[in-house]
């Protein structure tokens, strides 16, 4: 997939590339979600089968992603887990916010033990080539269960941080793609580093609604991968 990015720079018109994260830079480790869901079931003493837990988590994963895309705002991960707990028959009035926050922190260890995988083994070489063509880059990503705090650590783990001027995550700013406000935030951040016209900026991602349509509606170039 990264090879597609290099085609963009051949026109010499692009000065900055904004990258989506999931399925663009990284992809989920298949071991992570099953292990997290088992821990979730045990942590909250949920009296349901793991299959039922898996189905509930998946249901709200899809629902919240769709909601974020439709509203342009971000549903907090704390709220997501409360929705799942309620769906699985737990009385959420008895579950303290701190308990859910502690679960999120502890489950991050499962994430680090089952790191997301790079979408392309040659990504360092490809990004280096882009940077050497005087094209700057950023990450612009919607978040769900994994917040920006942890995604930044993943980027650091793979030694990718130096390739990006900045990273913007929906849970940190409150906006989700395709909302023009998150693209405007990105554009302002770019121009704080270097002046780039919208015609010289492209956003790359895998989601036609949030990445492609969002970028086009904001008035910048877009590429769907």
PDB file of C-alpha atoms in Angstrom:
ATOM      1  CA  UNK A   1       0.000   0.000   0.000  1.00  0.00           C
ATOM      2  CA  UNK A   2       2.830   2.383   0.787  1.00  0.00           C
ATOM      3  CA  UNK A   3       3.925   2.137  -2.842  1.00  0.00           C
ATOM      4  CA  UNK A   4       0.746   4.009  -3.753  1.00  0.00           C
ATOM      5  CA  UNK A   5       1.929   6.948  -1.665  1.00  0.00           C
ATOM      6  CA  UNK A   6       5.047   7.370  -3.770  1.00  0.00           C
ATOM      7  CA  UNK A   7       2.974   7.832  -6.910  1.00  0.00           C
ATOM      8  CA  UNK A   8       1.603  11.012  -5.351  1.00  0.00           C
ATOM      9  CA  UNK A   9       4.953  12.778  -5.106  1.00  0.00           C
ATOM     10  CA  UNK A  10       5.837  12.285  -8.760  1.00  0.00           C
ATOM     11  CA  UNK A  11       3.553  15.159  -9.802  1.00  0.00           C
ATOM     12  CA  UNK A  12       5.666  17.602  -7.738  1.00  0.00           C
ATOM     13  CA  UNK A  13       2.465  19.411  -6.703  1.00  0.00           C
ATOM     14  CA  UNK A  14       2.014  17.807  -3.286  1.00  0.00           C
ATOM     15  CA  UNK A  15       3.858  19.452  -0.394  1.00  0.00           C
ATOM     16  CA  UNK A  16       2.182  17.717   2.543  1.00  0.00           C
ATOM     17  CA  UNK A  17       0.575  14.310   3.116  1.00  0.00           C
ATOM     18  CA  UNK A  18      -1.916  13.638   5.892  1.00  0.00           C
ATOM     19  CA  UNK A  19      -2.199   9.962   6.781  1.00  0.00           C
ATOM     20  CA  UNK A  20      -5.018   8.085   8.393  1.00  0.00           C
ATOM     21  CA  UNK A  21      -3.650   5.535  10.883  1.00  0.00           C
ATOM     22  CA  UNK A  22      -5.613   2.267  10.977  1.00  0.00           C
ATOM     23  CA  UNK A  23      -5.300   0.213   7.776  1.00  0.00           C
ATOM     24  CA  UNK A  24      -3.103   2.970   6.371  1.00  0.00           C
ATOM     25  CA  UNK A  25      -0.049   2.899   8.650  1.00  0.00           C
ATOM     26  CA  UNK A  26      -0.921   0.071  11.069  1.00  0.00           C
ATOM     27  CA  UNK A  27      -3.411  -2.784  11.340  1.00  0.00           C
ATOM     28  CA  UNK A  28      -4.807  -4.617  14.346  1.00  0.00           C
ATOM     29  CA  UNK A  29      -2.943  -7.563  15.826  1.00  0.00           C
ATOM     30  CA  UNK A  30      -5.421 -10.492  15.608  1.00  0.00           C
ATOM     31  CA  UNK A  31      -4.464 -11.602  19.133  1.00  0.00           C
ATOM     32  CA  UNK A  32      -5.362  -8.326  20.831  1.00  0.00           C
ATOM     33  CA  UNK A  33      -9.166  -8.140  20.758  1.00  0.00           C
ATOM     34  CA  UNK A  34      -9.827 -11.731  21.935  1.00  0.00           C
ATOM     35  CA  UNK A  35      -7.444 -11.293  24.880  1.00  0.00           C
ATOM     36  CA  UNK A  36      -8.852  -7.876  25.776  1.00  0.00           C
ATOM     37  CA  UNK A  37     -12.405  -9.197  25.688  1.00  0.00           C
ATOM     38  CA  UNK A  38     -11.523 -12.112  27.977  1.00  0.00           C
ATOM     39  CA  UNK A  39      -9.926  -9.661  30.407  1.00  0.00           C
ATOM     40  CA  UNK A  40     -12.977  -7.366  30.158  1.00  0.00           C
ATOM     41  CA  UNK A  41     -15.298 -10.264  31.024  1.00  0.00           C
ATOM     42  CA  UNK A  42     -13.170 -11.298  34.003  1.00  0.00           C
ATOM     43  CA  UNK A  43     -12.501  -7.768  35.246  1.00  0.00           C
ATOM     44  CA  UNK A  44     -16.176  -6.810  35.480  1.00  0.00           C
ATOM     45  CA  UNK A  45     -17.354 -10.317  36.427  1.00  0.00           C
ATOM     46  CA  UNK A  46     -19.752 -10.475  33.494  1.00  0.00           C
ATOM     47  CA  UNK A  47     -22.106 -13.442  33.656  1.00  0.00           C
ATOM     48  CA  UNK A  48     -22.166 -14.021  29.904  1.00  0.00           C
ATOM     49  CA  UNK A  49     -20.246 -16.302  27.557  1.00  0.00           C
ATOM     50  CA  UNK A  50     -17.162 -14.906  25.852  1.00  0.00           C
ATOM     51  CA  UNK A  51     -19.030 -15.260  22.556  1.00  0.00           C
ATOM     52  CA  UNK A  52     -21.747 -12.939  23.863  1.00  0.00           C
ATOM     53  CA  UNK A  53     -19.106 -10.477  25.067  1.00  0.00           C
ATOM     54  CA  UNK A  54     -17.391 -10.568  21.673  1.00  0.00           C
ATOM     55  CA  UNK A  55     -20.677  -9.857  19.897  1.00  0.00           C
ATOM     56  CA  UNK A  56     -21.510  -6.928  22.182  1.00  0.00           C
ATOM     57  CA  UNK A  57     -18.075  -5.361  21.817  1.00  0.00           C
ATOM     58  CA  UNK A  58     -18.230  -5.735  18.051  1.00  0.00           C
ATOM     59  CA  UNK A  59     -21.766  -4.287  17.919  1.00  0.00           C
ATOM     60  CA  UNK A  60     -20.740  -1.121  19.719  1.00  0.00           C
ATOM     61  CA  UNK A  61     -17.445  -0.878  17.851  1.00  0.00           C
ATOM     62  CA  UNK A  62     -19.377  -0.625  14.584  1.00  0.00           C
ATOM     63  CA  UNK A  63     -22.127   1.570  16.049  1.00  0.00           C
ATOM     64  CA  UNK A  64     -19.782   4.126  17.606  1.00  0.00           C
ATOM     65  CA  UNK A  65     -17.672   4.326  14.476  1.00  0.00           C
ATOM     66  CA  UNK A  66     -20.817   5.028  12.447  1.00  0.00           C
ATOM     67  CA  UNK A  67     -22.007   7.592  14.992  1.00  0.00           C
ATOM     68  CA  UNK A  68     -18.673   9.400  14.944  1.00  0.00           C
ATOM     69  CA  UNK A  69     -18.760   9.548  11.160  1.00  0.00           C
ATOM     70  CA  UNK A  70     -22.363  10.801  11.071  1.00  0.00           C
ATOM     71  CA  UNK A  71     -22.063  13.402  13.832  1.00  0.00           C
ATOM     72  CA  UNK A  72     -18.456  14.464  13.296  1.00  0.00           C
ATOM     73  CA  UNK A  73     -17.860  14.265  17.039  1.00  0.00           C
ATOM     74  CA  UNK A  74     -16.109  11.710  19.232  1.00  0.00           C
ATOM     75  CA  UNK A  75     -17.745   9.282  21.646  1.00  0.00           C
ATOM     76  CA  UNK A  76     -15.431   8.798  24.625  1.00  0.00           C
ATOM     77  CA  UNK A  77     -14.053   5.293  25.244  1.00  0.00           C
ATOM     78  CA  UNK A  78     -15.392   5.472  28.809  1.00  0.00           C
ATOM     79  CA  UNK A  79     -18.898   5.903  27.399  1.00  0.00           C
ATOM     80  CA  UNK A  80     -18.357   3.017  24.992  1.00  0.00           C
ATOM     81  CA  UNK A  81     -17.488   0.616  27.794  1.00  0.00           C
ATOM     82  CA  UNK A  82     -20.480   1.746  29.846  1.00  0.00           C
ATOM     83  CA  UNK A  83     -22.734   1.024  26.857  1.00  0.00           C
ATOM     84  CA  UNK A  84     -21.247  -2.459  26.507  1.00  0.00           C
ATOM     85  CA  UNK A  85     -21.541  -3.173  30.236  1.00  0.00           C
ATOM     86  CA  UNK A  86     -25.195  -2.120  30.171  1.00  0.00           C
ATOM     87  CA  UNK A  87     -25.807  -4.245  27.084  1.00  0.00           C
ATOM     88  CA  UNK A  88     -24.326  -7.252  28.892  1.00  0.00           C
ATOM     89  CA  UNK A  89     -26.685  -6.851  31.841  1.00  0.00           C
ATOM     90  CA  UNK A  90     -24.494  -5.004  34.319  1.00  0.00           C
ATOM     91  CA  UNK A  91     -26.010  -2.271  36.496  1.00  0.00           C
ATOM     92  CA  UNK A  92     -23.787   0.622  35.472  1.00  0.00           C
ATOM     93  CA  UNK A  93     -25.016   2.750  38.370  1.00  0.00           C
ATOM     94  CA  UNK A  94     -22.928   0.437  40.554  1.00  0.00           C
ATOM     95  CA  UNK A  95     -19.772   0.710  38.441  1.00  0.00           C
ATOM     96  CA  UNK A  96     -17.616   3.655  39.432  1.00  0.00           C
ATOM     97  CA  UNK A  97     -15.982   5.714  36.706  1.00  0.00           C
ATOM     98  CA  UNK A  98     -12.576   5.073  38.277  1.00  0.00           C
ATOM     99  CA  UNK A  99     -13.083   1.325  37.895  1.00  0.00           C
ATOM    100  CA  UNK A 100     -13.621   1.676  34.154  1.00  0.00           C
ATOM    101  CA  UNK A 101     -10.663   4.036  33.842  1.00  0.00           C
ATOM    102  CA  UNK A 102      -8.468   1.504  35.644  1.00  0.00           C
ATOM    103  CA  UNK A 103      -9.644  -1.205  33.244  1.00  0.00           C
ATOM    104  CA  UNK A 104      -8.635   0.952  30.281  1.00  0.00           C
ATOM    105  CA  UNK A 105      -5.177   1.517  31.768  1.00  0.00           C
ATOM    106  CA  UNK A 106      -4.662  -2.148  32.634  1.00  0.00           C
ATOM    107  CA  UNK A 107      -5.910  -3.360  29.253  1.00  0.00           C
ATOM    108  CA  UNK A 108      -3.251  -1.205  27.593  1.00  0.00           C
ATOM    109  CA  UNK A 109      -0.735  -3.795  28.781  1.00  0.00           C
ATOM    110  CA  UNK A 110      -2.531  -6.357  26.621  1.00  0.00           C
ATOM    111  CA  UNK A 111      -2.220  -3.908  23.732  1.00  0.00           C
ATOM    112  CA  UNK A 112       1.522  -3.521  24.259  1.00  0.00           C
ATOM    113  CA  UNK A 113       1.954  -7.287  24.490  1.00  0.00           C
ATOM    114  CA  UNK A 114       0.028  -7.640  21.219  1.00  0.00           C
ATOM    115  CA  UNK A 115       1.159  -4.582  19.295  1.00  0.00           C
ATOM    116  CA  UNK A 116      -0.682  -3.546  16.131  1.00  0.00           C
ATOM    117  CA  UNK A 117       1.238  -4.560  13.036  1.00  0.00           C
ATOM    118  CA  UNK A 118       2.738  -2.311  10.388  1.00  0.00           C
ATOM    119  CA  UNK A 119       0.707  -2.277   7.198  1.00  0.00           C
ATOM    120  CA  UNK A 120       3.949  -2.430   5.184  1.00  0.00           C
ATOM    121  CA  UNK A 121       7.314  -3.791   6.321  1.00  0.00           C
ATOM    122  CA  UNK A 122       9.041  -1.153   4.189  1.00  0.00           C
ATOM    123  CA  UNK A 123       7.167   1.781   5.675  1.00  0.00           C
ATOM    124  CA  UNK A 124      10.270   3.388   7.193  1.00  0.00           C
ATOM    125  CA  UNK A 125      12.005   3.420   3.827  1.00  0.00           C
ATOM    126  CA  UNK A 126       8.928   4.759   2.052  1.00  0.00           C
ATOM    127  CA  UNK A 127       8.303   7.546   4.569  1.00  0.00           C
ATOM    128  CA  UNK A 128      11.972   8.489   4.494  1.00  0.00           C
ATOM    129  CA  UNK A 129      11.775   8.820   0.723  1.00  0.00           C
ATOM    130  CA  UNK A 130       8.706  11.038   1.018  1.00  0.00           C
ATOM    131  CA  UNK A 131      10.401  13.304   3.566  1.00  0.00           C
ATOM    132  CA  UNK A 132      13.523  13.519   1.404  1.00  0.00           C
ATOM    133  CA  UNK A 133      11.323  14.910  -1.390  1.00  0.00           C
ATOM    134  CA  UNK A 134      10.549  17.876   0.899  1.00  0.00           C
ATOM    135  CA  UNK A 135       7.056  16.609   1.619  1.00  0.00           C
ATOM    136  CA  UNK A 136       5.955  16.893   5.237  1.00  0.00           C
ATOM    137  CA  UNK A 137       3.510  14.481   6.885  1.00  0.00           C
ATOM    138  CA  UNK A 138       1.050  14.134   9.729  1.00  0.00           C
ATOM    139  CA  UNK A 139      -1.334  11.550  11.183  1.00  0.00           C
ATOM    140  CA  UNK A 140      -5.053  12.346  11.388  1.00  0.00           C
ATOM    141  CA  UNK A 141      -7.030   9.513  12.945  1.00  0.00           C
ATOM    142  CA  UNK A 142     -10.394   8.757  14.472  1.00  0.00           C
ATOM    143  CA  UNK A 143     -10.194   6.696  17.641  1.00  0.00           C
ATOM    144  CA  UNK A 144     -12.448   4.147  19.272  1.00  0.00           C
ATOM    145  CA  UNK A 145     -11.347   1.772  21.984  1.00  0.00           C
ATOM    146  CA  UNK A 146      -7.685   2.796  21.712  1.00  0.00           C
ATOM    147  CA  UNK A 147      -7.078   6.441  22.597  1.00  0.00           C
ATOM    148  CA  UNK A 148      -4.497   8.777  21.146  1.00  0.00           C
ATOM    149  CA  UNK A 149      -2.344   8.460  24.276  1.00  0.00           C
ATOM    150  CA  UNK A 150      -1.714   4.795  23.463  1.00  0.00           C
ATOM    151  CA  UNK A 151      -1.562   5.257  19.689  1.00  0.00           C
ATOM    152  CA  UNK A 152       1.299   7.731  20.117  1.00  0.00           C
ATOM    153  CA  UNK A 153       3.201   5.095  22.074  1.00  0.00           C
ATOM    154  CA  UNK A 154       2.659   2.617  19.258  1.00  0.00           C
ATOM    155  CA  UNK A 155       4.051   5.121  16.755  1.00  0.00           C
ATOM    156  CA  UNK A 156       7.056   5.617  19.045  1.00  0.00           C
ATOM    157  CA  UNK A 157       7.482   1.846  19.443  1.00  0.00           C
ATOM    158  CA  UNK A 158       7.881   1.500  15.684  1.00  0.00           C
ATOM    159  CA  UNK A 159      10.217   4.514  15.561  1.00  0.00           C
ATOM    160  CA  UNK A 160       7.888   6.430  13.249  1.00  0.00           C
ATOM    161  CA  UNK A 161       7.386   9.636  15.253  1.00  0.00           C
ATOM    162  CA  UNK A 162      10.148  11.564  13.504  1.00  0.00           C
ATOM    163  CA  UNK A 163       8.395  11.234  10.143  1.00  0.00           C
ATOM    164  CA  UNK A 164       5.357  13.236  11.271  1.00  0.00           C
ATOM    165  CA  UNK A 165       5.135  16.928  12.128  1.00  0.00           C
ATOM    166  CA  UNK A 166       2.246  16.116  14.470  1.00  0.00           C
ATOM    167  CA  UNK A 167      -0.481  13.597  15.246  1.00  0.00           C
ATOM    168  CA  UNK A 168      -4.163  14.454  15.746  1.00  0.00           C
ATOM    169  CA  UNK A 169      -6.586  11.986  17.339  1.00  0.00           C
ATOM    170  CA  UNK A 170     -10.333  12.456  17.629  1.00  0.00           C
ATOM    171  CA  UNK A 171     -10.506  11.653  21.353  1.00  0.00           C
ATOM    172  CA  UNK A 172      -8.039  14.459  22.077  1.00  0.00           C
ATOM    173  CA  UNK A 173      -9.778  17.200  20.093  1.00  0.00           C
ATOM    174  CA  UNK A 174     -13.412  16.043  20.329  1.00  0.00           C
ATOM    175  CA  UNK A 175     -13.976  16.015  16.560  1.00  0.00           C
ATOM    176  CA  UNK A 176     -14.029  13.033  14.210  1.00  0.00           C
ATOM    177  CA  UNK A 177     -13.473  12.800  10.483  1.00  0.00           C
ATOM    178  CA  UNK A 178     -15.282  13.742   8.252  1.00  0.00           C
ATOM    179  CA  UNK A 179     -16.040  16.876  10.320  1.00  0.00           C
ATOM    180  CA  UNK A 180     -14.540  19.950   8.658  1.00  0.00           C
ATOM    181  CA  UNK A 181     -13.410  21.122  12.098  1.00  0.00           C
ATOM    182  CA  UNK A 182     -10.865  18.329  12.501  1.00  0.00           C
ATOM    183  CA  UNK A 183      -9.529  18.948   9.006  1.00  0.00           C
ATOM    184  CA  UNK A 184      -9.316  22.668   9.775  1.00  0.00           C
ATOM    185  CA  UNK A 185      -7.395  21.869  12.952  1.00  0.00           C
ATOM    186  CA  UNK A 186      -4.994  19.791  10.886  1.00  0.00           C
ATOM    187  CA  UNK A 187      -4.637  22.526   8.259  1.00  0.00           C
ATOM    188  CA  UNK A 188      -3.881  25.147  10.913  1.00  0.00           C
ATOM    189  CA  UNK A 189      -1.273  22.875  12.473  1.00  0.00           C
ATOM    190  CA  UNK A 190       0.400  22.327   9.104  1.00  0.00           C
ATOM    191  CA  UNK A 191       0.575  26.031   8.399  1.00  0.00           C
ATOM    192  CA  UNK A 192       2.096  26.657  11.805  1.00  0.00           C
ATOM    193  CA  UNK A 193       5.077  24.667  10.486  1.00  0.00           C
ATOM    194  CA  UNK A 194       5.037  25.619   6.811  1.00  0.00           C
ATOM    195  CA  UNK A 195       2.664  27.453   4.492  1.00  0.00           C
ATOM    196  CA  UNK A 196       0.835  24.921   2.345  1.00  0.00           C
ATOM    197  CA  UNK A 197      -2.070  25.648   0.016  1.00  0.00           C
ATOM    198  CA  UNK A 198      -4.991  23.241   0.064  1.00  0.00           C
ATOM    199  CA  UNK A 199      -4.212  22.284  -3.528  1.00  0.00           C
ATOM    200  CA  UNK A 200      -0.803  21.030  -2.345  1.00  0.00           C
ATOM    201  CA  UNK A 201      -2.216  18.910   0.476  1.00  0.00           C
ATOM    202  CA  UNK A 202      -3.539  15.364   0.275  1.00  0.00           C
ATOM    203  CA  UNK A 203      -5.159  13.083   2.860  1.00  0.00           C
ATOM    204  CA  UNK A 204      -4.739   9.316   2.479  1.00  0.00           C
ATOM    205  CA  UNK A 205      -6.913   6.731   4.163  1.00  0.00           C
ATOM    206  CA  UNK A 206      -9.034   3.606   3.800  1.00  0.00           C
ATOM    207  CA  UNK A 207     -12.490   4.952   4.698  1.00  0.00           C
ATOM    208  CA  UNK A 208     -14.526   6.561   1.934  1.00  0.00           C
ATOM    209  CA  UNK A 209     -16.724   8.525   4.359  1.00  0.00           C
ATOM    210  CA  UNK A 210     -14.245   9.828   6.903  1.00  0.00           C
ATOM    211  CA  UNK A 211     -11.070   9.957   4.835  1.00  0.00           C
ATOM    212  CA  UNK A 212     -11.984  10.476   1.201  1.00  0.00           C
ATOM    213  CA  UNK A 213     -15.264  12.395   1.423  1.00  0.00           C
ATOM    214  CA  UNK A 214     -14.066  14.294   4.491  1.00  0.00           C
ATOM    215  CA  UNK A 215     -10.959  15.531   2.723  1.00  0.00           C
ATOM    216  CA  UNK A 216     -12.747  16.387  -0.533  1.00  0.00           C
ATOM    217  CA  UNK A 217     -15.475  18.294   1.297  1.00  0.00           C
ATOM    218  CA  UNK A 218     -12.805  20.292   3.130  1.00  0.00           C
ATOM    219  CA  UNK A 219     -11.302  21.230  -0.222  1.00  0.00           C
ATOM    220  CA  UNK A 220      -8.086  19.201  -0.232  1.00  0.00           C
ATOM    221  CA  UNK A 221      -6.934  16.265  -2.335  1.00  0.00           C
ATOM    222  CA  UNK A 222      -7.734  12.720  -1.227  1.00  0.00           C
ATOM    223  CA  UNK A 223      -6.646   9.194  -2.018  1.00  0.00           C
ATOM    224  CA  UNK A 224      -8.481   6.060  -0.961  1.00  0.00           C
ATOM    225  CA  UNK A 225      -6.388   2.935  -0.405  1.00  0.00           C
TER     226      UNK A 225
END
